[in-house]
Amino acid sequence: MTPGQENQAQELLHRFRQGDTRALARALTLVEAGHPLGQELLKRLRGQGQAKVVGVTGSPGAGKSTLTDRLILEARKRGERVGVLAVDPSSPFTGGAILGDRIRMMRHHQDPGVYIRSLASRGALGGLAGATVAALALLEAFGFDRIFVETVGVGQSEVDIARVADTTLLVLTPAAGDAVQAFKAGVMEIADLFAVNKFDLPGGERIIQELKSALELAPPRPGGWRPPIYPTVAATGEGVEALFEGLEAHYQHLLAHGLLEAHRLERARFEVESVIQEWGRKRTQGAEDLVARVARGELSPEEAAWALLDPKAHP
């Protein structure tokens, strides 16, 4: 870094450690943009703090944001400082994010113990962006006790969140065939807890029975954890306190069985893989001739990939 950048980093780091939320916002923006100053801040701050990271996923319309809003209230009742990362779907062309999640949580805007940030999922093939993990590291270093990561809830993000969060909450509803969606390979395995939200709608008991039957056939979890199912009505707060206690019980299970360190390593592995994926995407976009040779059958995709990774090996 230049002397000027070093001074900027030192000043921002000082304000960050003093608890200045504007410094946190600035650091998050730099990290999301991939700015060198953001990377330097990350190196100096990573590994500081120990938050309970909860991933909240599920299909669109399941009420994830409303449920997260209620869970924030429960955490605040217990004196926890709460960070929220709302990973919004974004356009692959403009990178713009939809900020509906933040609108639903606006009641916490005046609470200094709650910080809510929207992140775009751009470039992550429908899943989480690597910037999400970097943002998590900053929120942990800032001293939040619990961090909720709410995902888009479509496709890859449901699997990605399990690699990033300590505890994964899958939100389903009695309507929209959610039970069938949950039984798809990979999705049942990632959830540590299930919330059947909008339980006041018809079919709530049926989906709980279907989930129980499916879980009986599921392979055993680390430490013998058995995913519980909680009926909730986020709009009224019904069942949310019990769900929050379930989140806490899972975290204590991780502690008791020494499983947290493996979670942290998997989170770092996911972040490195995300960087490699993003590099590959950018290099491929600038290699039209190479892509055309693959399309004509002159090169295999593997040969083209090697050429992009190691220009000296260009065929």
Short mmCIF file of C-alpha atoms in Angstrom, two decimals:
data_model
loop_
_atom_site.label_atom_id
_atom_site.label_comp_id
_atom_site.label_asym_id
_atom_site.label_seq_id
_atom_site.Cartn_x
_atom_site.Cartn_y
_atom_site.Cartn_z
CA MET A 1 0.00 0.00 0.00
CA THR A 2 1.03 3.61 -0.56
CA PRO A 3 1.69 5.84 2.49
CA GLY A 4 -1.64 7.56 1.79
CA GLN A 5 -3.55 4.26 1.76
CA GLU A 6 -1.76 3.17 4.93
CA ASN A 7 -2.92 6.36 6.65
CA GLN A 8 -6.47 5.77 5.44
CA ALA A 9 -6.39 2.20 6.72
CA GLN A 10 -5.07 3.28 10.13
CA GLU A 11 -7.70 6.00 10.50
CA LEU A 12 -10.56 3.71 9.44
CA LEU A 13 -9.25 0.94 11.69
CA HIS A 14 -9.15 3.32 14.66
CA ARG A 15 -12.71 4.50 14.08
CA PHE A 16 -13.87 0.91 13.54
CA ARG A 17 -12.37 -0.21 16.86
CA GLN A 18 -14.00 2.78 18.58
CA GLY A 19 -17.39 1.41 17.54
CA ASP A 20 -18.15 3.97 14.82
CA THR A 21 -20.93 2.45 12.66
CA ARG A 22 -20.03 4.76 9.79
CA ALA A 23 -16.56 3.20 9.78
CA LEU A 24 -18.21 -0.24 9.71
CA ALA A 25 -20.38 0.81 6.75
CA ARG A 26 -17.34 2.17 4.92
CA ALA A 27 -15.35 -1.02 5.57
CA LEU A 28 -18.23 -3.17 4.29
CA THR A 29 -18.48 -1.09 1.12
CA LEU A 30 -14.73 -1.40 0.47
CA VAL A 31 -14.81 -5.16 1.03
CA GLU A 32 -17.86 -5.71 -1.19
CA ALA A 33 -16.18 -3.70 -3.96
CA GLY A 34 -13.00 -5.77 -3.66
CA HIS A 35 -10.96 -2.63 -2.93
CA PRO A 36 -7.35 -3.25 -1.75
CA LEU A 37 -8.00 -1.11 1.33
CA GLY A 38 -10.91 -3.38 2.23
CA GLN A 39 -8.70 -6.45 1.88
CA GLU A 40 -6.07 -4.88 4.15
CA LEU A 41 -8.70 -4.08 6.79
CA LEU A 42 -9.96 -7.66 6.61
CA LYS A 43 -6.49 -9.06 7.25
CA ARG A 44 -6.12 -6.89 10.34
CA LEU A 45 -9.59 -7.57 11.73
CA ARG A 46 -10.35 -11.16 10.77
CA GLY A 47 -10.65 -13.63 13.62
CA GLN A 48 -11.55 -11.00 16.21
CA GLY A 49 -14.89 -11.54 17.93
CA GLN A 50 -17.02 -14.66 18.12
CA ALA A 51 -20.60 -14.21 16.93
CA LYS A 52 -23.34 -16.82 16.71
CA VAL A 53 -24.02 -16.94 12.96
CA VAL A 54 -27.52 -18.01 11.94
CA GLY A 55 -28.40 -18.60 8.29
CA VAL A 56 -32.05 -18.11 7.41
CA THR A 57 -33.14 -19.59 4.08
CA GLY A 58 -36.27 -20.83 2.36
CA SER A 59 -38.35 -20.22 -0.72
CA PRO A 60 -39.48 -16.68 -1.64
CA GLY A 61 -42.67 -15.73 0.17
CA ALA A 62 -42.02 -18.00 3.16
CA GLY A 63 -41.83 -14.97 5.46
CA LYS A 64 -38.08 -15.11 6.13
CA SER A 65 -37.71 -11.36 6.62
CA THR A 66 -40.66 -11.09 8.99
CA LEU A 67 -39.40 -14.09 10.96
CA THR A 68 -35.88 -12.64 11.11
CA ASP A 69 -37.38 -9.36 12.32
CA ARG A 70 -39.04 -11.24 15.21
CA LEU A 71 -35.85 -13.17 16.00
CA ILE A 72 -33.97 -9.85 16.24
CA LEU A 73 -36.47 -8.76 18.90
CA GLU A 74 -35.88 -11.97 20.86
CA ALA A 75 -32.11 -11.48 20.69
CA ARG A 76 -32.41 -7.87 21.85
CA LYS A 77 -34.57 -8.96 24.81
CA ARG A 78 -31.57 -11.04 25.90
CA GLY A 79 -29.20 -8.11 25.55
CA GLU A 80 -27.47 -9.37 22.40
CA ARG A 81 -26.08 -6.96 19.80
CA VAL A 82 -27.36 -8.10 16.42
CA GLY A 83 -26.00 -7.79 12.89
CA VAL A 84 -28.07 -8.74 9.84
CA LEU A 85 -26.82 -9.45 6.32
CA ALA A 86 -29.70 -9.59 3.84
CA VAL A 87 -28.30 -11.20 0.71
CA ASP A 88 -30.53 -9.85 -2.04
CA PRO A 89 -30.99 -11.26 -5.53
CA SER A 90 -29.21 -9.03 -7.99
CA SER A 91 -29.12 -8.46 -11.69
CA PRO A 92 -26.19 -10.19 -13.44
CA PHE A 93 -26.04 -7.13 -15.72
CA THR A 94 -26.27 -4.18 -13.30
CA GLY A 95 -25.43 -5.85 -10.00
CA GLY A 96 -28.30 -3.94 -8.38
CA ALA A 97 -29.85 -5.43 -5.26
CA ILE A 98 -33.49 -5.48 -4.19
CA LEU A 99 -33.77 -3.89 -0.76
CA GLY A 100 -37.15 -5.28 0.34
CA ASP A 101 -35.63 -7.11 3.31
CA ARG A 102 -34.32 -3.91 4.85
CA ILE A 103 -37.71 -2.22 4.46
CA ARG A 104 -39.36 -5.00 6.50
CA MET A 105 -36.86 -4.51 9.33
CA MET A 106 -37.01 -0.70 9.49
CA ARG A 107 -38.40 -0.72 13.04
CA HIS A 108 -34.85 -1.50 14.23
CA HIS A 109 -33.42 1.54 12.44
CA GLN A 110 -33.18 3.60 15.62
CA ASP A 111 -31.78 0.76 17.75
CA PRO A 112 -27.98 1.18 18.13
CA GLY A 113 -27.75 -2.51 19.05
CA VAL A 114 -28.94 -3.61 15.58
CA TYR A 115 -27.13 -3.16 12.27
CA ILE A 116 -28.75 -4.25 8.99
CA ARG A 117 -26.92 -4.39 5.67
CA SER A 118 -28.05 -5.61 2.24
CA LEU A 119 -25.52 -7.37 0.05
CA ALA A 120 -25.91 -8.25 -3.61
CA SER A 121 -25.48 -11.89 -4.65
CA ARG A 122 -24.02 -10.83 -8.01
CA GLY A 123 -21.60 -13.17 -9.69
CA ALA A 124 -22.35 -16.04 -7.34
CA LEU A 125 -24.35 -18.22 -9.74
CA GLY A 126 -27.53 -17.90 -7.70
CA GLY A 127 -25.74 -18.52 -4.42
CA LEU A 128 -23.92 -16.47 -1.83
CA ALA A 129 -21.19 -14.10 -2.85
CA GLY A 130 -17.77 -14.47 -1.24
CA ALA A 131 -18.22 -10.90 -0.02
CA THR A 132 -20.85 -12.25 2.38
CA VAL A 133 -18.21 -14.16 4.35
CA ALA A 134 -15.93 -11.14 4.36
CA ALA A 135 -18.80 -9.00 5.65
CA LEU A 136 -19.43 -11.59 8.37
CA ALA A 137 -15.81 -11.28 9.51
CA LEU A 138 -16.18 -7.50 9.80
CA LEU A 139 -19.44 -7.75 11.78
CA GLU A 140 -17.80 -10.25 14.14
CA ALA A 141 -14.82 -7.97 14.64
CA PHE A 142 -17.20 -5.08 15.35
CA GLY A 143 -18.48 -7.03 18.34
CA PHE A 144 -21.93 -8.29 17.38
CA ASP A 145 -23.09 -11.23 19.48
CA ARG A 146 -25.40 -12.75 16.87
CA ILE A 147 -25.47 -12.34 13.10
CA PHE A 148 -28.40 -13.36 10.93
CA VAL A 149 -27.66 -14.05 7.26
CA GLU A 150 -30.87 -14.10 5.26
CA THR A 151 -30.43 -15.56 1.77
CA VAL A 152 -32.27 -15.28 -1.51
CA GLY A 153 -33.62 -18.77 -0.89
CA VAL A 154 -33.40 -20.04 -4.44
CA GLY A 155 -31.14 -22.78 -5.74
CA GLN A 156 -27.50 -22.75 -4.74
CA SER A 157 -27.85 -20.26 -1.87
CA GLU A 158 -29.66 -22.84 0.27
CA VAL A 159 -26.62 -25.13 0.14
CA ASP A 160 -24.09 -22.30 0.37
CA ILE A 161 -25.56 -20.95 3.60
CA ALA A 162 -24.80 -24.19 5.46
CA ARG A 163 -21.11 -23.68 4.66
CA VAL A 164 -21.16 -20.16 6.04
CA ALA A 165 -23.48 -20.26 9.08
CA ASP A 166 -23.04 -22.04 12.42
CA THR A 167 -26.77 -22.79 12.48
CA THR A 168 -29.00 -23.06 9.41
CA LEU A 169 -32.73 -22.38 9.73
CA LEU A 170 -34.92 -23.52 6.83
CA VAL A 171 -38.25 -21.67 6.67
CA LEU A 172 -41.14 -23.51 5.03
CA THR A 173 -44.86 -22.76 4.67
CA PRO A 174 -47.89 -25.05 4.43
CA ALA A 175 -48.66 -23.65 0.98
CA ALA A 176 -46.68 -23.66 -2.27
CA GLY A 177 -45.54 -27.29 -2.03
CA ASP A 178 -42.70 -26.40 0.31
CA ALA A 179 -42.53 -29.90 1.74
CA VAL A 180 -41.77 -31.31 -1.70
CA GLN A 181 -39.11 -28.62 -2.23
CA ALA A 182 -37.49 -29.44 1.11
CA PHE A 183 -37.15 -33.11 0.24
CA LYS A 184 -34.91 -32.34 -2.73
CA ALA A 185 -31.41 -33.73 -2.36
CA GLY A 186 -29.18 -31.40 -0.40
CA VAL A 187 -31.80 -29.14 1.12
CA MET A 188 -33.02 -31.49 3.86
CA GLU A 189 -29.40 -32.16 4.84
CA ILE A 190 -28.44 -28.52 5.29
CA ALA A 191 -31.08 -27.51 7.84
CA ASP A 192 -30.29 -27.67 11.56
CA LEU A 193 -33.78 -26.43 12.44
CA PHE A 194 -37.04 -26.12 10.55
CA ALA A 195 -39.65 -23.40 10.97
CA VAL A 196 -43.07 -24.03 9.48
CA ASN A 197 -44.08 -20.41 9.16
CA LYS A 198 -47.61 -19.10 8.45
CA PHE A 199 -48.75 -22.08 10.50
CA ASP A 200 -52.22 -20.53 10.71
CA LEU A 201 -52.74 -21.49 7.05
CA PRO A 202 -54.33 -24.87 6.20
CA GLY A 203 -51.92 -27.81 5.95
CA GLY A 204 -49.54 -26.89 8.76
CA GLU A 205 -49.86 -30.16 10.68
CA ARG A 206 -49.49 -32.17 7.48
CA ILE A 207 -46.17 -30.56 6.51
CA ILE A 208 -44.83 -31.18 10.04
CA GLN A 209 -45.70 -34.87 9.78
CA GLU A 210 -44.10 -35.08 6.34
CA LEU A 211 -40.94 -33.43 7.67
CA LYS A 212 -40.78 -35.80 10.64
CA SER A 213 -41.12 -38.81 8.34
CA ALA A 214 -38.37 -37.54 6.06
CA LEU A 215 -36.04 -36.76 8.97
CA GLU A 216 -36.37 -40.31 10.30
CA LEU A 217 -34.73 -41.52 7.08
CA ALA A 218 -32.02 -38.83 7.06
CA PRO A 219 -28.42 -39.75 7.95
CA PRO A 220 -27.26 -38.92 11.49
CA ARG A 221 -25.92 -35.41 12.12
CA PRO A 222 -22.58 -34.56 13.77
CA GLY A 223 -22.81 -35.11 17.51
CA GLY A 224 -26.19 -36.82 17.12
CA TRP A 225 -28.15 -33.60 16.57
CA ARG A 226 -31.78 -34.19 15.56
CA PRO A 227 -33.26 -31.17 13.71
CA PRO A 228 -36.36 -29.92 15.53
CA ILE A 229 -39.42 -28.46 13.80
CA TYR A 230 -41.10 -25.29 15.09
CA PRO A 231 -44.52 -24.02 14.01
CA THR A 232 -44.47 -20.21 13.80
CA VAL A 233 -46.66 -17.29 12.77
CA ALA A 234 -44.11 -14.53 12.24
CA ALA A 235 -46.79 -11.89 11.65
CA THR A 236 -48.01 -12.25 15.26
CA GLY A 237 -44.82 -13.58 16.88
CA GLU A 238 -46.41 -16.93 17.74
CA GLY A 239 -43.80 -19.66 18.29
CA VAL A 240 -40.83 -17.30 17.77
CA GLU A 241 -39.54 -17.47 21.35
CA ALA A 242 -39.43 -21.28 21.21
CA LEU A 243 -37.65 -21.10 17.84
CA PHE A 244 -35.04 -18.73 19.27
CA GLU A 245 -34.42 -21.14 22.15
CA GLY A 246 -33.92 -23.85 19.52
CA LEU A 247 -31.27 -21.76 17.78
CA GLU A 248 -29.48 -21.32 21.08
CA ALA A 249 -29.73 -25.05 21.85
CA HIS A 250 -28.05 -25.88 18.53
CA TYR A 251 -25.21 -23.45 19.20
CA GLN A 252 -24.64 -25.01 22.62
CA HIS A 253 -24.63 -28.43 20.93
CA LEU A 254 -21.85 -27.24 18.60
CA LEU A 255 -19.86 -25.98 21.57
CA ALA A 256 -20.33 -29.16 23.58
CA HIS A 257 -19.16 -31.38 20.72
CA GLY A 258 -16.25 -29.20 19.55
CA LEU A 259 -17.83 -28.58 16.13
CA LEU A 260 -17.45 -24.81 15.86
CA GLU A 261 -13.85 -24.83 14.60
CA ALA A 262 -14.81 -27.07 11.66
CA HIS A 263 -17.54 -24.57 10.77
CA ARG A 264 -15.05 -21.69 10.78
CA LEU A 265 -12.62 -23.58 8.53
CA GLU A 266 -15.42 -24.44 6.08
CA ARG A 267 -16.41 -20.77 6.00
CA ALA A 268 -12.84 -19.78 5.03
CA ARG A 269 -12.73 -22.54 2.39
CA PHE A 270 -15.99 -21.24 0.89
CA GLU A 271 -14.55 -17.73 0.74
CA VAL A 272 -11.40 -18.87 -1.09
CA GLU A 273 -13.49 -20.90 -3.56
CA SER A 274 -15.71 -17.85 -4.19
CA VAL A 275 -12.68 -15.73 -5.07
CA ILE A 276 -11.43 -18.39 -7.51
CA GLN A 277 -14.91 -18.62 -9.07
CA GLU A 278 -15.08 -14.85 -9.51
CA TRP A 279 -11.61 -14.76 -11.09
CA GLY A 280 -12.64 -17.50 -13.49
CA ARG A 281 -15.83 -15.67 -14.44
CA LYS A 282 -13.99 -12.41 -15.16
CA ARG A 283 -11.22 -14.08 -17.16
CA THR A 284 -13.73 -16.06 -19.24
CA GLN A 285 -15.63 -12.90 -20.12
CA GLY A 286 -12.46 -11.43 -21.58
CA ALA A 287 -11.46 -14.50 -23.56
CA GLU A 288 -13.86 -14.56 -26.53
CA ASP A 289 -11.35 -16.16 -28.91
CA LEU A 290 -10.65 -18.98 -26.48
CA VAL A 291 -14.37 -19.58 -25.89
CA ALA A 292 -14.99 -19.60 -29.64
CA ARG A 293 -12.32 -22.30 -30.08
CA VAL A 294 -14.16 -24.44 -27.50
CA ALA A 295 -17.42 -23.89 -29.40
CA ARG A 296 -15.72 -25.01 -32.64
CA GLY A 297 -14.32 -28.12 -30.99
CA GLU A 298 -10.70 -27.03 -31.32
CA LEU A 299 -10.18 -27.04 -27.55
CA SER A 300 -11.75 -28.93 -24.68
CA PRO A 301 -13.20 -26.83 -21.83
CA GLU A 302 -10.42 -28.21 -19.61
CA GLU A 303 -7.70 -27.03 -22.02
CA ALA A 304 -9.31 -23.60 -22.23
CA ALA A 305 -9.56 -23.38 -18.45
CA TRP A 306 -5.88 -24.26 -18.06
CA ALA A 307 -5.01 -21.60 -20.61
CA LEU A 308 -6.92 -19.01 -18.60
CA LEU A 309 -5.34 -20.08 -15.31
CA ASP A 310 -1.82 -20.26 -16.75
CA PRO A 311 -1.32 -18.04 -19.83
CA LYS A 312 2.06 -19.72 -20.48
CA ALA A 313 0.19 -22.94 -21.22
CA HIS A 314 -1.99 -21.31 -23.92
CA PRO A 315 -2.48 -23.96 -26.66
#
